Short mmCIF file of C-alpha atoms and ligand atoms in Angstrom, two decimals:
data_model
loop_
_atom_site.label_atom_id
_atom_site.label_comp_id
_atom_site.label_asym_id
_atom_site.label_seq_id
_atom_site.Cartn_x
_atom_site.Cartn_y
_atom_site.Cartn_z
CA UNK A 8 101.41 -24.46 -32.84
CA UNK A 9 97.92 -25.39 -30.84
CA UNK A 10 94.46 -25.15 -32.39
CA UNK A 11 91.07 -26.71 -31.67
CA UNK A 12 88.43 -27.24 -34.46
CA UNK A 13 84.62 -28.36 -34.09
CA UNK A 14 82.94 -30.56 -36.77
CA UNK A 15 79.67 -31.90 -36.42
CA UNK A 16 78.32 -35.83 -37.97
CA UNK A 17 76.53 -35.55 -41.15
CA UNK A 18 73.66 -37.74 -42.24
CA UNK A 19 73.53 -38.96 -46.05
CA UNK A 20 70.36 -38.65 -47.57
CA UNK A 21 71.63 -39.72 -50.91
CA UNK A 22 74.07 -42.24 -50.08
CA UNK A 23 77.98 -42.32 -50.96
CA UNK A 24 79.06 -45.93 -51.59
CA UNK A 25 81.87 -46.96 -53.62
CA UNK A 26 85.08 -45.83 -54.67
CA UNK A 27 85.86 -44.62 -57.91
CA UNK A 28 90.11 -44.58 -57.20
CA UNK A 29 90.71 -46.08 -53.63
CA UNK A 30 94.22 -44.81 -53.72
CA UNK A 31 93.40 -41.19 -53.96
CA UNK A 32 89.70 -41.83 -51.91
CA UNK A 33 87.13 -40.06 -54.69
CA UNK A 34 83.57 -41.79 -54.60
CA UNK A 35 82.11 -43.60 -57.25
CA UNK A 36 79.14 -41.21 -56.47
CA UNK A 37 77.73 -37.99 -55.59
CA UNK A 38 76.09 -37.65 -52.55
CA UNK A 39 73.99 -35.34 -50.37
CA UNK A 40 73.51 -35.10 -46.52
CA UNK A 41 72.61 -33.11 -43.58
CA UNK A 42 74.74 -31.44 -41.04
CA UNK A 43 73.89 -32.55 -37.25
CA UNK A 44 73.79 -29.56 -34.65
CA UNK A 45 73.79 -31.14 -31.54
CA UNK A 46 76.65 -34.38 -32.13
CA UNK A 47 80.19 -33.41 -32.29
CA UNK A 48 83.53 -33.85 -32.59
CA UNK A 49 86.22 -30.84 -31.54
CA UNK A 50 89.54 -31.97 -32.07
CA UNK A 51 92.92 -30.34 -30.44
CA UNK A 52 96.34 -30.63 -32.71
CA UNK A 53 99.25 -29.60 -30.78
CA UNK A 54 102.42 -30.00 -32.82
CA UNK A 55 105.49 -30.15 -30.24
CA UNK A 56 109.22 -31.00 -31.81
CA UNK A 57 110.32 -33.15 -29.11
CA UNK A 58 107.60 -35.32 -29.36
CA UNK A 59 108.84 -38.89 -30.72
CA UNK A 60 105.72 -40.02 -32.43
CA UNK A 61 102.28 -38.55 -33.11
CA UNK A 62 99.25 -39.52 -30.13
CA UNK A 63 95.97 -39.37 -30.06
CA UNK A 64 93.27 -39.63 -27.09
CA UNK A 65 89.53 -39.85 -28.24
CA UNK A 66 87.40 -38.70 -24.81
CA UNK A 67 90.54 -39.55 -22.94
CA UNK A 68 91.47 -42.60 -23.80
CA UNK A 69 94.24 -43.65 -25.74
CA UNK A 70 93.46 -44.26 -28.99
CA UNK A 71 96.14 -46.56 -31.39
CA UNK A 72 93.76 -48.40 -33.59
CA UNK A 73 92.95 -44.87 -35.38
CA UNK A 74 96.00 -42.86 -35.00
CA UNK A 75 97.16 -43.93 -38.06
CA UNK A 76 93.97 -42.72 -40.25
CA UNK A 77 94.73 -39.64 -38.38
CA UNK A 78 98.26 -38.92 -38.76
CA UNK A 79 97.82 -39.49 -42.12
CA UNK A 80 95.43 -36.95 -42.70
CA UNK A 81 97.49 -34.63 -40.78
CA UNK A 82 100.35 -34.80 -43.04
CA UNK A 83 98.51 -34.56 -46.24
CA UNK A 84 97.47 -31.43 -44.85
CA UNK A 85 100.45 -30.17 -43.20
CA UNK A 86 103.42 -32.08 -44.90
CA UNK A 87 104.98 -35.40 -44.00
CA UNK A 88 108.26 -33.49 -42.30
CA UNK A 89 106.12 -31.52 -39.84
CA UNK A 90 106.80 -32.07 -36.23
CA UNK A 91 105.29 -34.86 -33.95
CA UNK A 92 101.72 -34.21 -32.68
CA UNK A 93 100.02 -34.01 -29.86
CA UNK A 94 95.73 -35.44 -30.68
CA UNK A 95 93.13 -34.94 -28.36
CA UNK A 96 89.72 -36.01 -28.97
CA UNK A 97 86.11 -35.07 -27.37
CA UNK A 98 83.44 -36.94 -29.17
CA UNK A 99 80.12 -36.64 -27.49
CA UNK A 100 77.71 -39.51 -29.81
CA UNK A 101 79.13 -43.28 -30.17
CA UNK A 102 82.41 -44.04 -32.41
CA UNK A 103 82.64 -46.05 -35.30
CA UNK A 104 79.09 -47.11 -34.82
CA UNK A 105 77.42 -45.77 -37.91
CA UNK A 106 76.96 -42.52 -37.03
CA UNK A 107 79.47 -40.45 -39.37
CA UNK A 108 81.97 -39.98 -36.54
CA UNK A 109 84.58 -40.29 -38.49
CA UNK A 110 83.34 -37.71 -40.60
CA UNK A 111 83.22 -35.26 -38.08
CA UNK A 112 86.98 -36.56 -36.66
CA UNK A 113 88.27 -35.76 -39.81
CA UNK A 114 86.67 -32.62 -40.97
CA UNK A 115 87.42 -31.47 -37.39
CA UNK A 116 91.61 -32.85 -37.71
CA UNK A 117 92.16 -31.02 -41.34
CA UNK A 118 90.71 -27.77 -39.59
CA UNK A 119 92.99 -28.01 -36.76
CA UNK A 120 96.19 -29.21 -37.96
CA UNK A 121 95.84 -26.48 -40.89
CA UNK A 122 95.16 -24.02 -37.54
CA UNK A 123 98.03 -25.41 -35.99
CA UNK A 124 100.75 -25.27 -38.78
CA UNK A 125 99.16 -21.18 -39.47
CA UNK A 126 98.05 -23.04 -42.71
CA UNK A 127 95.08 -21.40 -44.49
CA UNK A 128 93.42 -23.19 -47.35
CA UNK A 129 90.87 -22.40 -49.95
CA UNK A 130 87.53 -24.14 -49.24
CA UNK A 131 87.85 -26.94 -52.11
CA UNK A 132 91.36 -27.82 -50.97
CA UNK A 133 89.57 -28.54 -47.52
CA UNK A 134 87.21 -30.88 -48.88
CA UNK A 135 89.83 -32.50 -50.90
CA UNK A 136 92.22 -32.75 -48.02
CA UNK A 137 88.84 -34.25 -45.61
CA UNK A 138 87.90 -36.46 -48.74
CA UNK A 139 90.84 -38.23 -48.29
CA UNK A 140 91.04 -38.98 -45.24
CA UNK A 141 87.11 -40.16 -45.28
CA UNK A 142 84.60 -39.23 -48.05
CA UNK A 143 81.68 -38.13 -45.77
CA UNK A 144 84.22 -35.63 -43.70
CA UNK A 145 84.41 -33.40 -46.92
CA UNK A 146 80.31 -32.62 -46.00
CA UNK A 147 81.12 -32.09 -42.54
CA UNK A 148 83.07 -28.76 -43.36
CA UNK A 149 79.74 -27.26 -44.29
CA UNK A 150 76.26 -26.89 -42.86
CA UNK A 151 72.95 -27.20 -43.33
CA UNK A 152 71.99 -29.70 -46.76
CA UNK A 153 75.32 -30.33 -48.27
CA UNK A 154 75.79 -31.73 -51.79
CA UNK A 155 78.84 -33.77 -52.82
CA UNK A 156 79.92 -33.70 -56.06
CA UNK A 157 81.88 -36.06 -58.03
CA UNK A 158 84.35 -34.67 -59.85
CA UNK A 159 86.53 -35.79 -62.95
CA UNK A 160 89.77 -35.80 -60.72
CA UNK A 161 88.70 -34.15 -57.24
CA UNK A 162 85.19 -33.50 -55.30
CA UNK A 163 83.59 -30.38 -54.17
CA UNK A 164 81.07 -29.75 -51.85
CA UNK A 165 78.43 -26.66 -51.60
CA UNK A 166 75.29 -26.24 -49.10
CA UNK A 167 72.41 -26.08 -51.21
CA UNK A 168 69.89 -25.16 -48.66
CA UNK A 169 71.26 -23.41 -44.93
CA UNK A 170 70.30 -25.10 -41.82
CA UNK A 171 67.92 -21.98 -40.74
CA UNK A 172 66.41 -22.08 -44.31
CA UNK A 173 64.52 -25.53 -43.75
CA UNK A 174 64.83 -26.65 -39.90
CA UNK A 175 64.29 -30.23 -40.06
CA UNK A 176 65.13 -32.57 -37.19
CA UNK A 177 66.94 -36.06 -36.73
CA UNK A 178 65.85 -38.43 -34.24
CA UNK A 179 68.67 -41.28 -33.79
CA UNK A 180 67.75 -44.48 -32.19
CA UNK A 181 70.24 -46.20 -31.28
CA UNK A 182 70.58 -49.96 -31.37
CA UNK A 183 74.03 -51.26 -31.03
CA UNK A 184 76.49 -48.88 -29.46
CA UNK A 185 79.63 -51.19 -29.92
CA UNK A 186 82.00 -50.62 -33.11
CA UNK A 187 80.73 -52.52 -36.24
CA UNK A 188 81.72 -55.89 -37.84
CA UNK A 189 83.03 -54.68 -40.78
CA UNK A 190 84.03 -51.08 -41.75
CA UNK A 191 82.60 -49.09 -44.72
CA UNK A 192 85.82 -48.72 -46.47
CA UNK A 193 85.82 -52.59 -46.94
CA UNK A 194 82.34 -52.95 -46.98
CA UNK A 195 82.52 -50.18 -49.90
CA UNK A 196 84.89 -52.69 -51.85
CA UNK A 197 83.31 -55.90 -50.92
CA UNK A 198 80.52 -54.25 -52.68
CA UNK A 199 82.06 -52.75 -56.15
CA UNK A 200 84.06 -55.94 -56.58
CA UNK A 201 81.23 -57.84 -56.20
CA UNK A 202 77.62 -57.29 -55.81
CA UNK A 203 75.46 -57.66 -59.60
CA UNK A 204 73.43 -54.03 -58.30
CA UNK A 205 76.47 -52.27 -58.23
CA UNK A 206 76.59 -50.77 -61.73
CA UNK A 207 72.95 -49.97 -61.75
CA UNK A 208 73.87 -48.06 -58.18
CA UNK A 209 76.39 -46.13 -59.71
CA UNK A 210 74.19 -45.57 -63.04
CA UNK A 211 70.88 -44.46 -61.59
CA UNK A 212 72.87 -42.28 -58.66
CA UNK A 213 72.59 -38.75 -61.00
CA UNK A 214 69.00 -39.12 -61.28
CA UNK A 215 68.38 -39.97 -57.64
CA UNK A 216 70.91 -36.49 -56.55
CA UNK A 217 68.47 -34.22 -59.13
CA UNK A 218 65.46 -35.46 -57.65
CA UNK A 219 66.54 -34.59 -53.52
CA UNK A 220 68.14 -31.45 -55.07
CA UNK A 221 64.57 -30.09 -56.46
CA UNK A 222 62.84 -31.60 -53.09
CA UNK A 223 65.21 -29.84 -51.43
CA UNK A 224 65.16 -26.56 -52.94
CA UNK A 225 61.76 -26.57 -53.08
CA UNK A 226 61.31 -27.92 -49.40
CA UNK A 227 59.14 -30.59 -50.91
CA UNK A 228 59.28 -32.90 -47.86
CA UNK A 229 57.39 -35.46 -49.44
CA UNK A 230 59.44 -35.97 -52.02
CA UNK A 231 62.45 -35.80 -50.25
CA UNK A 232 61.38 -38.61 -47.94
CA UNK A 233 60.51 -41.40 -50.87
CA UNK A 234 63.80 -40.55 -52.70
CA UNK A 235 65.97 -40.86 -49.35
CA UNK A 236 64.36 -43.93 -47.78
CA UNK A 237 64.65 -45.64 -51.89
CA UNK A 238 68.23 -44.57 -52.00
CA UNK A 239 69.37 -45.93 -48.54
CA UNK A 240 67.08 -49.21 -49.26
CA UNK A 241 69.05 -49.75 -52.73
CA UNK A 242 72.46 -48.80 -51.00
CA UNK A 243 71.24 -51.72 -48.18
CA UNK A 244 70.40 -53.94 -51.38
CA UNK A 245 73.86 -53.91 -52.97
CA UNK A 246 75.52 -55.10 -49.56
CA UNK A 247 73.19 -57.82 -48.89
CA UNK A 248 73.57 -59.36 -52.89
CA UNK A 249 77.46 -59.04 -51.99
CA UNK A 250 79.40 -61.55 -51.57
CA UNK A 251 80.30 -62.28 -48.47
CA UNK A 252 77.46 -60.45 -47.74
CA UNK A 253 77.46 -57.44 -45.89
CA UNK A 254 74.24 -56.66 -43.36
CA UNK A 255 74.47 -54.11 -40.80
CA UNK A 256 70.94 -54.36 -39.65
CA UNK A 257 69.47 -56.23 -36.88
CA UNK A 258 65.85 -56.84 -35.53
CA UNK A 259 65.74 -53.40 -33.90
CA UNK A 260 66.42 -51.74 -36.37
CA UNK A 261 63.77 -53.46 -38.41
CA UNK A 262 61.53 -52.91 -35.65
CA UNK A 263 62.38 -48.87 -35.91
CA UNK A 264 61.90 -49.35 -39.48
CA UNK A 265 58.40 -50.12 -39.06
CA UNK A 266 57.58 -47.91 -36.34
CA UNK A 267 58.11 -45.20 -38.70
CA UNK A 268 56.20 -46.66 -41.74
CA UNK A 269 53.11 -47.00 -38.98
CA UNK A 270 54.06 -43.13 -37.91
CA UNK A 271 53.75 -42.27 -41.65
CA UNK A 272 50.32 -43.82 -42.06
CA UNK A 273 49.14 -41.78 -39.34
CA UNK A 274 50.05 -38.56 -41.07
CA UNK A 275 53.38 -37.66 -39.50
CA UNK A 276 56.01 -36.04 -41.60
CA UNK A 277 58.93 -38.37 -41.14
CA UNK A 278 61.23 -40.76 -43.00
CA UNK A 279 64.31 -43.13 -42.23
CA UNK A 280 67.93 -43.78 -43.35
CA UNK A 281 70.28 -46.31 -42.32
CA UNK A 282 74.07 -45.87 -42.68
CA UNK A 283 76.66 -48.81 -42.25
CA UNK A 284 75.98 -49.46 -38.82
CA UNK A 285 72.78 -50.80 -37.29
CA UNK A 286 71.35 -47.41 -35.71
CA UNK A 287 68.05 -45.91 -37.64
CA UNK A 288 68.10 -41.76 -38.44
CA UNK A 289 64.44 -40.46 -38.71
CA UNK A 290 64.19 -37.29 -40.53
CA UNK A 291 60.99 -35.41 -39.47
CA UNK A 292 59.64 -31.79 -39.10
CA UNK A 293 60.30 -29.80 -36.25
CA UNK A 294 56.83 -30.53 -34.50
CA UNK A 295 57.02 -33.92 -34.84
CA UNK A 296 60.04 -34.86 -33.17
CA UNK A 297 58.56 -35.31 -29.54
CA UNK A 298 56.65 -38.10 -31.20
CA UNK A 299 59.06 -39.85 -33.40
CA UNK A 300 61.67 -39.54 -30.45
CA UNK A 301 58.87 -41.28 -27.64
CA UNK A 302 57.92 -44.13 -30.26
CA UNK A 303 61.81 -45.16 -31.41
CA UNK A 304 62.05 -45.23 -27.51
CA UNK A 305 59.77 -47.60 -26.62
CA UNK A 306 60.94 -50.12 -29.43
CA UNK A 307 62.70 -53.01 -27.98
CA UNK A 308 66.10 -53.26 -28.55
CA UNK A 309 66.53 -49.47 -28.76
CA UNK A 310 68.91 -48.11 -26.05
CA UNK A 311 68.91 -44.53 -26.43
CA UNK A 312 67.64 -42.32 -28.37
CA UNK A 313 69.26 -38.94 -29.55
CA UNK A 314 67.86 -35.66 -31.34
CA UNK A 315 69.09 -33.04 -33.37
CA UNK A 316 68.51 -30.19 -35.25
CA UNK A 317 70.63 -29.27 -38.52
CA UNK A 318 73.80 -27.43 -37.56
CA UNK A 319 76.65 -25.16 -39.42
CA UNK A 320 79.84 -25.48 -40.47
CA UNK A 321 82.65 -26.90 -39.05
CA UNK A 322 84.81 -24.01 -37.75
CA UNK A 323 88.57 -23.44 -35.53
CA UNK A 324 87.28 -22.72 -31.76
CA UNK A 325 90.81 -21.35 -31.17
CA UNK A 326 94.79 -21.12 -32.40
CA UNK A 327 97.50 -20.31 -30.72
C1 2P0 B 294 77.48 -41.76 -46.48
N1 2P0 B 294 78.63 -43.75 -45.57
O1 2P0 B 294 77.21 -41.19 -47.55
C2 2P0 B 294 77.72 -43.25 -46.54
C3 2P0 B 294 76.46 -44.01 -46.33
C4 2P0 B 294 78.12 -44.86 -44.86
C5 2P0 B 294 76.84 -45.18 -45.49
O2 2P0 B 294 80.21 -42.26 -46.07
O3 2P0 B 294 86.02 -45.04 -46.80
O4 2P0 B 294 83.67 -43.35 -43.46
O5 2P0 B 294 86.41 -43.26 -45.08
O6 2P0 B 294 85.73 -42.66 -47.41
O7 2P0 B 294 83.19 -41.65 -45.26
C6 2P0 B 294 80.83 -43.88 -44.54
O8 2P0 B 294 82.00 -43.89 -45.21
O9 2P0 B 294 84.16 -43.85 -45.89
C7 2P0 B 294 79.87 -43.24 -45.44
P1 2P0 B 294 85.67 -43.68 -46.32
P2 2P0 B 294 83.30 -43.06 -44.86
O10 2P0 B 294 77.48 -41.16 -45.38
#
């Protein structure tokens, strides 16, 4: 009735945003991303009968404000009459912050709890089961370069290209390690309901997913960088036209921005993506990351930087 599960953060390169059905969670879009090695999330689910009411601890603490998220996504998995659980949390990258933890937490709870309850699932009822709970967490089950796709009444996801196959690395600067203003799910809506790019998002979204497919599959770095950086840029777009408006930047991480514009005039293979939260993820090859990593460093307003390679799938550590 015990089981620990490991998930790692993913990265979008082609962006999810919007919600197609908010009751049942499926995007408005596909999506495709990048499994993070050395960030994680591994997530204990102890179900105990005595227990009055589920709890959760994230690095210790307790942790309320997201229990609910979580116990939710337990008992879509397990079944609402399932005994009281026990939640323990390790989570070694900032929360809520714009860097996919809840991804991770919630690829990493559907693995345990199914552990727990002696559960076993077929892979697309995994992402489905992760997809609620948060869109992103249904990439987090897999590694390496993970598409999403967006199905007439469910998702699936597949790895199109294995972590070993085409080692890139991710250099995170972070700016802002406090939780942000406004979440994504709300930021998501905010968005559909009423920024004018929205439809063209949503229209244009197929051709952007073909083009980092081929890039991908051909490990055509190039081309993978200009559709990533014009994707995030057009997701960043449709927030700001919103109304209120939605911006998750601030001057650092328009300072990183242009740090890595000046690294790319000077030759070095590396491009950026922004998430809802204010950090900047720099995408670069292997050999470059010492470089990228010292120059996001020394940018004011940066307070720690972070690297990783591309990691595996999410996977139970033990059961009991
Ligand atoms: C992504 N983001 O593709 C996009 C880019 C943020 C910016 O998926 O509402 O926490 O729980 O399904 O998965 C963040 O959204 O949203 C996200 P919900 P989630 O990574």
């Amino acid at each position: 009735m015990r089981a620990t599960a490991i998930a790692q953060p993913n990265i979008a390169l082609i962006k999810y945003w919007g919600k197609r059905d908010l009751q049942r969670n499926l995007p408005a879009v596909g999506s495709i991303s990048i499994t993070l090695r050395d960030l994680s999330t591994t997530m204990s689910v102890e179900f105990d009968d005595p227990l009055p009411a589920d709890s959760l601890t994230i690095n210790d603490i307790d942790a309320q404000q997201m229990l609910p998220r979580i116990s939710a996504c337990i008992d879509r998995v397990i079944g609402q009459t399932r005994p009281r659980a026990r939640i323990n949390s390790r989570c070694n990258f900032p929360v809520a912050a714009g860097l996919a933890s809840s991804a991770s937490a919630f690829a990493a709870a559907t693995l345990a709890a199914a552990a727990a309850a002696g559960k076993s699932f077929e892979q697309a009822e995994l992402a489905n089961l992760a997809g609620r709970a948060s869109g992103s967490a249904a990439r987090s089950l897999l590694g390496g370069f993970v598409e999403l796709e967006n199905r007439e009444n469910d998702i699936s996801v597949e790895t199109i290209c294995a972590a070993d196959d085409w080692p890139l690395t991710v250099v995170v600067a972070i700016t802002e390690s406090g939780p942000k203003a406004v979440g994504s799910t709300e930021a998501m809506e905010i968005s559909r309901k009423t920024s004018p790019f929205y439809s063209a998002w949503v229209e244009r979204q197929a051709h952007d997913l073909g083009v980092a497919r081929q890039a991908v599959l051909q490990r055509d770095f190039e081309q993978l960088a200009a559709i990533a950086e014009h994707n995030c840029l057009k997701m960043h777009s449709i927030m700001w036209a919103s109304r209120p408006p939605v911006v998750y930047w601030n001057s650092a991480t328009m300072r990183c921005l242009q740090a890595v514009r000046k690294l790319q005039r000077e030759g070095t293979a590396v491009f950026f993506t922004i998430d809802a939260g204010p950090q900047l993820k720099a995408v670069c090859l292997p050999g470059e990351a010492e470089r990228v990593s010292a120059t996001l460093g020394a940018i004011e307003g940066v307070s720690e930087v972070m690297m990783s390679a591309l990691g595996g799938a999410a996977r139970v550590l033990d059961a009991s």
